[in-house]
XYZ file of C-alpha atoms in Angstrom:
566
model
C -9.680 -22.933 -51.475
C -10.485 -26.589 -50.687
C -13.513 -26.677 -53.091
C -11.357 -25.229 -55.980
C -8.639 -27.678 -55.142
C -11.021 -30.672 -55.252
C -12.341 -29.354 -58.642
C -8.806 -28.996 -59.981
C -8.017 -32.734 -59.043
C -11.409 -34.037 -60.286
C -10.823 -32.320 -63.703
C -7.162 -33.524 -63.800
C -8.003 -37.116 -62.829
C -11.029 -37.721 -65.247
C -11.077 -38.268 -68.899
C -14.883 -38.294 -69.262
C -16.692 -35.095 -70.551
C -19.776 -35.734 -68.515
C -17.716 -35.961 -65.353
C -15.953 -32.837 -66.034
C -19.028 -30.828 -66.691
C -20.785 -32.254 -63.612
C -17.771 -31.212 -61.434
C -17.579 -27.754 -62.830
C -21.393 -27.278 -62.291
C -21.274 -28.715 -58.766
C -18.541 -26.143 -57.942
C -20.245 -23.077 -59.264
C -23.575 -23.985 -57.768
C -21.992 -23.746 -54.290
C -19.266 -21.116 -54.611
C -19.522 -17.610 -53.522
C -19.525 -15.062 -56.203
C -16.181 -13.842 -55.314
C -14.632 -17.326 -55.524
C -16.579 -18.132 -58.589
C -15.188 -15.151 -60.377
C -11.524 -16.206 -59.726
C -12.324 -19.729 -60.502
C -13.684 -18.737 -63.934
C -10.779 -16.614 -64.506
C -8.279 -19.369 -64.098
C -10.305 -22.039 -65.847
C -10.650 -19.744 -68.775
C -6.857 -19.958 -69.330
C -5.999 -16.361 -67.824
C -3.073 -15.773 -65.765
C -1.609 -12.738 -63.782
C 0.914 -10.507 -65.779
C 3.516 -11.104 -63.078
C 4.689 -14.614 -61.800
C 6.665 -15.737 -58.928
C 10.410 -16.117 -59.858
C 11.260 -19.872 -60.113
C 14.463 -19.172 -57.859
C 12.325 -17.865 -54.945
C 10.093 -20.865 -54.950
C 13.165 -23.313 -55.271
C 15.204 -21.414 -52.562
C 12.457 -21.231 -50.130
C 11.591 -24.902 -50.592
C 15.240 -25.941 -50.102
C 15.417 -23.901 -46.946
C 12.423 -25.250 -45.300
C 12.907 -28.871 -46.303
C 16.737 -29.098 -45.875
C 16.847 -30.790 -49.077
C 20.088 -30.668 -51.167
C 19.591 -28.972 -54.521
C 20.716 -31.967 -56.515
C 18.081 -34.075 -54.773
C 15.218 -31.534 -55.535
C 16.562 -31.589 -59.217
C 16.232 -35.281 -59.284
C 12.730 -35.376 -57.701
C 11.752 -32.610 -60.296
C 13.007 -34.893 -63.116
C 10.868 -37.527 -61.838
C 7.716 -35.691 -61.218
C 7.920 -33.485 -64.166
C 6.220 -30.559 -62.526
C 8.088 -28.114 -60.144
C 4.878 -26.953 -58.423
C 3.998 -30.479 -57.695
C 7.594 -31.407 -56.653
C 7.930 -28.712 -54.100
C 4.338 -29.534 -52.609
C 5.308 -33.101 -52.308
C 8.580 -32.234 -50.543
C 7.222 -29.712 -48.001
C 6.426 -31.118 -44.493
C 2.923 -30.920 -42.801
C -0.136 -29.910 -44.454
C -2.425 -32.743 -42.913
C -4.799 -30.079 -41.433
C -5.193 -27.186 -43.990
C -7.295 -24.297 -43.271
C -10.221 -23.597 -45.727
C -9.481 -19.937 -46.694
C -11.591 -18.780 -49.544
C -10.037 -18.799 -53.022
C -10.453 -14.903 -53.439
C -8.953 -14.276 -50.090
C -5.907 -16.247 -50.964
C -5.617 -14.430 -54.418
C -5.969 -11.016 -52.809
C -4.050 -11.576 -49.526
C -1.254 -14.031 -50.565
C -0.906 -14.257 -54.338
C -1.061 -10.649 -55.483
C 1.315 -9.265 -52.526
C 3.744 -12.282 -53.366
C 3.965 -11.360 -57.049
C 4.774 -7.748 -56.253
C 7.245 -8.297 -53.381
C 11.044 -8.208 -53.201
C 12.699 -11.582 -53.314
C 13.457 -11.630 -49.378
C 10.168 -10.511 -48.556
C 8.461 -13.024 -51.077
C 10.246 -15.841 -49.585
C 8.996 -15.145 -46.114
C 5.381 -14.629 -47.332
C 5.618 -17.835 -49.301
C 6.862 -19.870 -46.251
C 4.031 -18.414 -44.223
C 1.359 -19.279 -46.996
C 2.588 -22.900 -47.302
C 2.258 -23.490 -43.551
C -1.440 -22.693 -43.801
C -2.146 -24.766 -46.897
C -2.707 -28.544 -47.317
C -0.387 -30.684 -49.809
C -2.840 -30.555 -52.577
C -3.736 -26.856 -51.915
C -0.084 -26.037 -52.098
C 0.277 -27.628 -55.521
C -2.685 -25.624 -57.033
C -1.373 -22.551 -55.151
C 2.108 -22.947 -56.564
C 0.745 -23.363 -59.968
C -1.174 -20.138 -59.792
C 1.896 -18.215 -58.456
C 4.106 -19.485 -61.415
C 1.429 -18.879 -64.095
C 1.250 -22.370 -65.361
C -2.149 -23.340 -64.102
C -3.625 -25.630 -66.646
C -6.320 -28.269 -66.347
C -7.900 -30.836 -68.728
C -10.946 -28.780 -69.530
C -11.728 -26.544 -72.531
C -13.874 -23.643 -72.509
C -16.871 -25.091 -74.121
C -17.133 -27.314 -70.877
C -17.242 -24.278 -68.753
C -19.717 -22.701 -71.062
C -22.097 -25.692 -70.567
C -21.690 -25.990 -66.864
C -22.259 -22.315 -66.243
C -25.284 -22.248 -68.591
C -26.746 -24.991 -66.557
C -26.087 -23.146 -63.273
C -27.464 -19.708 -64.584
C -30.388 -21.639 -66.451
C -29.677 -19.594 -69.664
C -29.234 -20.761 -73.231
C -25.656 -22.211 -73.641
C -25.194 -20.024 -76.875
C -25.966 -16.812 -74.803
C -23.358 -18.094 -72.145
C -20.822 -18.783 -74.805
C -21.462 -15.255 -76.210
C -20.799 -13.776 -72.771
C -17.597 -15.763 -72.188
C -16.206 -14.747 -75.632
C -14.542 -11.680 -74.368
C -12.021 -11.085 -71.542
C -13.072 -12.590 -68.224
C -12.338 -10.385 -65.394
C -11.872 -11.903 -61.925
C -14.343 -9.555 -60.061
C -17.549 -10.404 -58.445
C -19.531 -7.657 -60.564
C -18.313 -9.350 -63.819
C -19.298 -12.805 -62.669
C -22.626 -11.607 -61.600
C -23.190 -10.079 -65.014
C -22.212 -13.307 -66.610
C -24.695 -15.154 -64.694
C -27.536 -12.777 -64.927
C -30.705 -13.793 -66.805
C -31.865 -11.856 -69.946
C -29.590 -9.699 -71.691
C -26.534 -8.219 -69.979
C -25.897 -4.505 -70.572
C -22.384 -5.245 -72.049
C -23.588 -8.134 -74.295
C -23.506 -5.849 -77.189
C -19.757 -5.295 -77.154
C -18.927 -9.188 -77.179
C -18.160 -11.208 -80.262
C -19.910 -14.621 -81.046
C -18.133 -17.781 -80.353
C -15.963 -18.620 -83.383
C -16.918 -21.417 -85.902
C -13.783 -23.466 -86.243
C -12.834 -25.906 -88.944
C -11.747 -29.557 -88.723
C -8.553 -30.737 -90.473
C -9.352 -32.681 -93.552
C -7.186 -35.823 -93.558
C -9.287 -37.917 -95.825
C -9.580 -37.464 -99.691
C -11.923 -34.587 -100.441
C -14.143 -37.065 -102.351
C -15.309 -38.401 -98.901
C -17.309 -35.125 -98.687
C -19.541 -35.815 -101.558
C -20.396 -33.678 -104.469
C -18.183 -30.474 -104.853
C -21.175 -28.485 -105.882
C -22.497 -28.747 -102.273
C -19.262 -26.838 -100.973
C -18.290 -23.258 -100.962
C -14.593 -23.150 -101.434
C -12.230 -20.251 -100.311
C -8.654 -19.603 -99.723
C -7.368 -20.420 -96.028
C -5.482 -17.248 -95.107
C -2.441 -16.990 -92.749
C -3.556 -14.068 -90.791
C -5.590 -13.197 -87.455
C -9.233 -14.539 -87.378
C -11.469 -11.730 -86.026
C -14.842 -10.473 -85.931
C -15.894 -6.754 -86.619
C -18.766 -5.802 -84.323
C -20.825 -2.494 -85.266
C -23.524 -2.339 -82.760
C -25.767 0.297 -80.909
C -25.411 0.219 -77.145
C -28.678 -0.707 -75.197
C -31.153 1.988 -74.442
C -30.824 4.671 -72.975
C -27.180 4.992 -74.050
C -27.723 4.286 -77.929
C -24.224 5.084 -78.947
C -22.999 3.104 -81.938
C -19.345 1.623 -81.417
C -17.037 -0.655 -83.518
C -15.060 -3.466 -81.982
C -12.470 -5.815 -83.472
C -12.290 -9.054 -81.615
C -9.397 -11.624 -82.254
C -10.324 -15.326 -81.969
C -7.875 -15.312 -78.880
C -10.564 -13.156 -77.156
C -8.366 -10.123 -77.506
C -9.830 -6.614 -78.294
C -7.611 -5.493 -81.126
C -9.457 -2.463 -82.469
C -6.854 -0.070 -81.482
C -4.024 -2.022 -83.191
C -5.828 -1.788 -86.547
C -7.502 1.784 -86.545
C -7.891 1.638 -90.510
C -10.303 -1.267 -90.046
C -12.187 0.607 -87.417
C -12.493 3.619 -89.647
C -13.746 1.654 -92.612
C -16.184 -0.429 -90.353
C -17.842 2.918 -89.316
C -19.709 2.757 -92.633
C -21.556 -0.348 -91.664
C -25.036 -0.077 -90.457
C -25.557 -0.803 -86.597
C -26.379 -4.470 -85.755
C -23.743 -5.876 -88.003
C -21.086 -8.661 -87.215
C -18.734 -9.793 -89.678
C -16.276 -12.611 -89.509
C -13.036 -12.792 -91.476
C -9.338 -12.678 -91.373
C -6.883 -9.710 -90.850
C -3.971 -9.756 -93.147
C -1.034 -7.721 -93.994
C -1.625 -6.859 -97.716
C 0.358 -5.688 -100.639
C -2.240 -3.771 -102.745
C -0.316 -4.214 -106.108
C 1.147 -7.435 -106.855
C 2.023 -9.077 -110.279
C -0.529 -11.732 -111.220
C -2.894 -10.579 -108.446
C -4.937 -7.565 -109.659
C -6.495 -7.042 -106.290
C -3.294 -7.410 -104.319
C -1.579 -10.270 -102.539
C -1.607 -11.284 -98.876
C 1.735 -11.178 -97.010
C 2.952 -13.758 -94.470
C 1.786 -13.705 -90.849
C 5.312 -12.136 -89.991
C 4.322 -8.970 -91.495
C 1.572 -8.534 -88.872
C 4.021 -9.007 -86.060
C 4.726 -5.187 -85.731
C 1.042 -4.463 -84.928
C 0.508 -7.056 -82.217
C 0.525 -6.271 -78.603
C 1.086 -2.577 -79.172
C -0.932 0.140 -77.268
C -0.124 2.779 -79.880
C 0.059 2.200 -83.501
C 2.103 4.600 -85.552
C 1.408 5.254 -89.231
C 4.865 4.226 -89.937
C 4.153 0.791 -89.098
C 1.872 0.350 -91.988
C 3.047 2.876 -94.614
C 4.727 0.277 -96.776
C 2.018 -2.368 -96.938
C -1.287 -2.406 -95.852
C -3.842 -4.083 -93.735
C -7.119 -5.812 -94.930
C -9.915 -7.651 -93.488
C -11.102 -10.413 -95.530
C -14.779 -10.724 -94.813
C -16.056 -14.421 -95.359
C -19.261 -14.504 -93.101
C -21.886 -12.424 -91.571
C -23.191 -13.405 -88.064
C -25.591 -10.572 -87.353
C -27.590 -8.420 -89.817
C -30.005 -5.637 -88.984
C -29.221 -6.460 -85.245
C -30.553 -10.089 -85.808
C -28.560 -13.230 -85.010
C -28.503 -15.156 -88.401
C -26.061 -17.783 -87.563
C -28.643 -20.546 -87.904
C -29.244 -19.650 -91.649
C -27.435 -21.837 -94.304
C -24.167 -20.464 -95.444
C -25.421 -19.954 -98.960
C -28.096 -17.473 -97.573
C -25.536 -15.747 -95.271
C -23.234 -15.195 -98.295
C -25.931 -13.424 -100.157
C -26.568 -11.042 -97.404
C -22.767 -10.457 -97.134
C -22.450 -9.754 -100.648
C -25.434 -7.390 -100.722
C -23.963 -5.517 -97.601
C -20.534 -5.258 -99.146
C -21.858 -3.652 -102.250
C -24.094 -1.223 -100.423
C -21.612 0.075 -97.582
C -18.116 -1.282 -98.355
C -17.632 -1.054 -102.135
C -15.214 1.813 -101.733
C -13.489 0.539 -98.633
C -10.341 -1.013 -99.705
C -9.352 -2.362 -96.496
C -12.435 -4.496 -95.974
C -12.520 -7.023 -98.838
C -14.943 -9.716 -99.680
C -13.348 -13.198 -99.689
C -13.312 -14.588 -103.201
C -15.363 -17.858 -103.823
C -13.366 -20.415 -105.896
C -15.102 -22.448 -108.371
C -13.347 -25.656 -109.207
C -15.543 -28.106 -111.265
C -14.142 -31.221 -109.715
C -12.144 -32.294 -106.539
C -9.094 -32.772 -108.771
C -9.520 -29.288 -109.884
C -9.808 -28.109 -106.399
C -6.561 -30.022 -105.618
C -4.919 -28.059 -108.093
C -5.784 -24.768 -106.573
C -4.751 -26.146 -103.242
C -1.215 -27.071 -104.656
C -0.658 -23.471 -105.906
C -2.384 -21.539 -103.062
C 0.973 -20.700 -101.351
C 2.743 -19.341 -104.577
C -0.253 -17.689 -106.018
C -1.845 -16.221 -103.057
C 0.397 -16.715 -100.056
C -2.401 -18.897 -98.660
C -2.255 -21.916 -96.368
C -4.545 -24.081 -98.491
C -8.210 -24.080 -99.059
C -11.326 -23.955 -96.833
C -14.331 -26.182 -97.574
C -17.654 -25.078 -96.187
C -20.911 -26.809 -96.731
C -23.491 -24.340 -98.315
C -26.154 -25.462 -95.964
C -23.997 -25.214 -92.853
C -25.035 -23.027 -89.907
C -22.446 -21.019 -88.097
C -21.858 -23.539 -85.372
C -19.828 -23.024 -82.172
C -16.406 -24.595 -82.081
C -15.528 -27.521 -84.375
C -18.948 -29.093 -84.564
C -19.892 -31.068 -87.802
C -23.539 -31.819 -88.835
C -23.637 -35.529 -89.703
C -25.299 -36.738 -92.957
C -28.874 -37.620 -92.685
C -28.335 -40.428 -95.141
C -27.309 -43.662 -93.627
C -25.219 -46.546 -95.292
C -27.245 -48.846 -97.569
C -26.797 -51.405 -100.115
C -26.867 -48.576 -102.784
C -24.645 -46.298 -100.824
C -22.289 -48.290 -98.735
C -20.136 -45.058 -97.815
C -22.256 -41.964 -97.511
C -20.537 -38.778 -97.123
C -19.263 -38.448 -93.603
C -20.535 -34.874 -93.208
C -23.422 -33.008 -94.580
C -22.218 -29.738 -92.996
C -19.464 -28.213 -91.206
C -16.278 -26.497 -92.089
C -12.951 -28.249 -93.187
C -9.559 -26.901 -93.809
C -7.562 -28.595 -96.460
C -4.284 -27.247 -95.902
C -1.108 -27.338 -98.041
C 1.540 -29.953 -97.054
C 4.110 -27.974 -94.557
C 7.423 -27.192 -95.460
C 9.935 -29.703 -94.003
C 13.591 -30.240 -93.387
C 15.604 -33.227 -91.969
C 17.130 -32.453 -88.757
C 19.230 -34.042 -86.018
C 18.279 -34.334 -82.498
C 20.743 -32.511 -80.279
C 19.049 -31.502 -76.988
C 16.171 -33.267 -74.967
C 14.371 -32.253 -71.907
C 11.718 -34.083 -69.853
C 8.162 -33.531 -70.292
C 5.738 -32.572 -67.616
C 2.442 -34.038 -66.335
C 1.554 -37.571 -67.836
C 5.001 -37.175 -69.890
C 7.065 -36.630 -66.570
C 10.106 -38.910 -66.458
C 10.239 -39.302 -70.292
C 12.325 -37.000 -72.667
C 9.644 -35.398 -74.925
C 10.805 -31.869 -75.493
C 13.331 -31.772 -78.334
C 15.859 -29.374 -79.868
C 16.912 -30.097 -83.349
C 19.913 -28.967 -85.344
C 20.897 -28.623 -89.056
C 24.499 -28.514 -90.415
C 26.489 -25.365 -90.587
C 29.579 -26.505 -92.033
C 31.054 -29.224 -89.821
C 28.850 -28.290 -86.812
C 25.172 -28.597 -85.920
C 23.365 -25.340 -85.075
C 20.140 -25.351 -83.227
C 17.122 -24.850 -85.708
C 13.820 -25.596 -84.113
C 12.167 -27.225 -81.013
C 9.243 -29.638 -81.351
C 7.200 -31.442 -78.703
C 4.646 -33.209 -80.815
C 4.546 -35.844 -83.588
C 5.533 -39.209 -82.093
C 3.298 -41.856 -80.763
C 3.823 -43.228 -77.326
C 5.882 -46.341 -78.489
C 8.123 -43.958 -80.435
C 8.508 -41.773 -77.633
C 9.563 -44.480 -75.280
C 12.092 -45.730 -78.043
C 13.460 -42.298 -78.476
C 13.809 -41.808 -74.722
C 15.857 -44.908 -74.308
C 18.129 -43.825 -77.003
C 18.513 -40.350 -75.544
C 19.556 -41.843 -72.187
C 22.490 -43.941 -74.092
C 23.507 -41.301 -76.258
C 23.737 -38.418 -73.529
C 27.058 -36.628 -73.721
C 26.375 -33.923 -71.024
C 23.790 -32.141 -69.122
C 22.750 -28.521 -68.732
C 20.155 -28.569 -65.740
C 17.495 -30.645 -66.879
C 18.511 -30.597 -70.493
C 20.527 -33.379 -71.927
C 23.036 -32.981 -74.568
C 22.642 -35.817 -77.198
C 25.159 -37.363 -79.441
C 24.097 -36.915 -83.066
C 22.536 -40.257 -83.941
C 18.748 -39.518 -84.540
C 17.080 -37.901 -87.679
C 13.764 -36.412 -87.959
C 11.650 -34.676 -90.525
C 10.473 -31.584 -88.987
C 7.346 -29.885 -90.557
C 6.428 -25.998 -90.207
C 4.087 -23.566 -91.703
C 6.192 -20.474 -92.301
C 9.790 -19.556 -92.472
C 11.558 -16.189 -91.965
C 14.806 -14.452 -91.181
C 15.396 -13.813 -87.348
C 18.512 -12.238 -85.856
C 17.287 -13.654 -82.465
C 17.983 -17.203 -83.445
C 21.270 -18.610 -83.734
C 20.676 -20.113 -87.077
C 19.314 -16.729 -88.363
C 15.977 -18.423 -89.253
C 12.735 -19.003 -87.393
C 9.922 -21.228 -88.269
C 6.259 -21.264 -87.245
C 4.329 -24.199 -85.590
C 7.295 -26.735 -85.794
C 6.400 -30.522 -85.207
C 7.848 -34.015 -85.874
C 6.445 -35.276 -89.178
C 8.289 -38.757 -88.928
C 11.277 -40.270 -87.452
C 13.814 -40.831 -90.365
C 15.193 -44.099 -89.199
C 16.355 -44.749 -92.782
C 18.796 -41.627 -92.713
C 22.144 -40.956 -90.927
C 23.014 -37.686 -89.135
C 25.294 -36.771 -91.962
C 22.097 -36.784 -94.341
C 20.368 -34.089 -92.549
C 19.859 -30.650 -94.208
C 22.170 -27.826 -94.092
C 21.858 -24.238 -93.028
C 22.634 -23.265 -96.798
C 19.630 -25.431 -98.042
C 17.403 -23.859 -95.574
C 18.316 -20.275 -96.391
C 17.663 -21.169 -99.970
C 14.014 -22.329 -98.855
C 13.835 -19.047 -97.081
C 14.900 -17.111 -100.165
C 12.332 -18.776 -102.352
C 9.579 -17.870 -99.951
C 10.224 -14.369 -98.824
C 7.631 -11.615 -99.449
């Protein structure tokens, strides 16, 4: 486990992409296939379904170190990470044994996760005694299911492609599906040529950058294909024939989160059976009301309407009797078993339209994404403003007509350069941009705060906000982002002087600070004390100009909910 621990520390301590890729490449060149399989599993963001109970780790550490619980709590607040806190408190560890990573997982971690508390405590103490301090840190994070390191999947793809000496696009394709921590799976991923299971994997998704500048900065609107940005599940439909000699034709539906969701949407799989083999479509899965005033083709419902489908092994017909499910197809990546992602978007769109006319014209559940035709950027802005009310969309997508289907959020820079005649050339001659509607927002009061972790350890950065319900503040949303470093430090200082109580690591804060909280959707929720749940809450700004009494009320938020309920 020493090499994997060194890799974790190298990745955690470096901010340079080249250094991270080099460290990953170095590790996989020398790791055994069994160790590499587990390392790839964890670096890809996977974790085991079970995790070690926090109380087992804490109580075992207290027993070994003879540390008072209050002191461990203080250390935890200063360090910000329980796994690291425990690793630092444990004695010894100067002469660790170099047990292979896969052995530690199979002999120590998996049994620990399934053991009763008393047995788990004994096994945990034995494991700690054989590991070095840094190894214990990584070991603890694997046990607790919060192993995270500053590296994204694209860097792992680049490094593995170099090790396997294959095209990075092929490696990205192989890693798009679920990564299994087995030696056989790893060897298939690293094999040369075409892997037998490549046919069932999706392509890496092309992602859009957020448009923060005026759209005029993109140049002539005629160069851009404009669509609605939907609030659903980004997915690819794959209709392919297995390699010879099998030859069977199968349908797979993959989400952008690398989840195989075919069984959760059986009506989409049934409709996709009419597609010719060698077809891959990109689009959005939406809950859909097929008849809607002002929308002859129907209207999308909010993401909340999809919740009954997600993570279900068996989908019952009653779950989708009232409203339907559709797949809005907006791109084609593979046609007649050929990868056409390098073709311009305008050419791919023509292929998609022809395919839809020939094979999907009667399939109500697979629709063609409509292209909007504003004549100017102000006209496009008007469509964006009404996207939520007219179509229940999040805004607009702007896609350059010459853009290839790139991996991730890549952007093709303009070929032209600045000159006296053109001092500000368009910043992009390709790529995709999302031009989202301004989020919903309310003014709320900070009522609870909790220390952050990692680089934010020791600072209060996790906040709970409340809105007025009569004379009392009721919790409304939690937010962790939106403030810059200077604001975080100022808020932290004010939290400390306004603390009125503690609940473990959580501080109860006297009502004093008001923030504007933004969010994407709003829905009723009996699980929340306020009766309301919001999606993607974040801090938009610190309202230093407002007093707590000026914050929004539960009645005003309920009125917002009523105006935007499907």
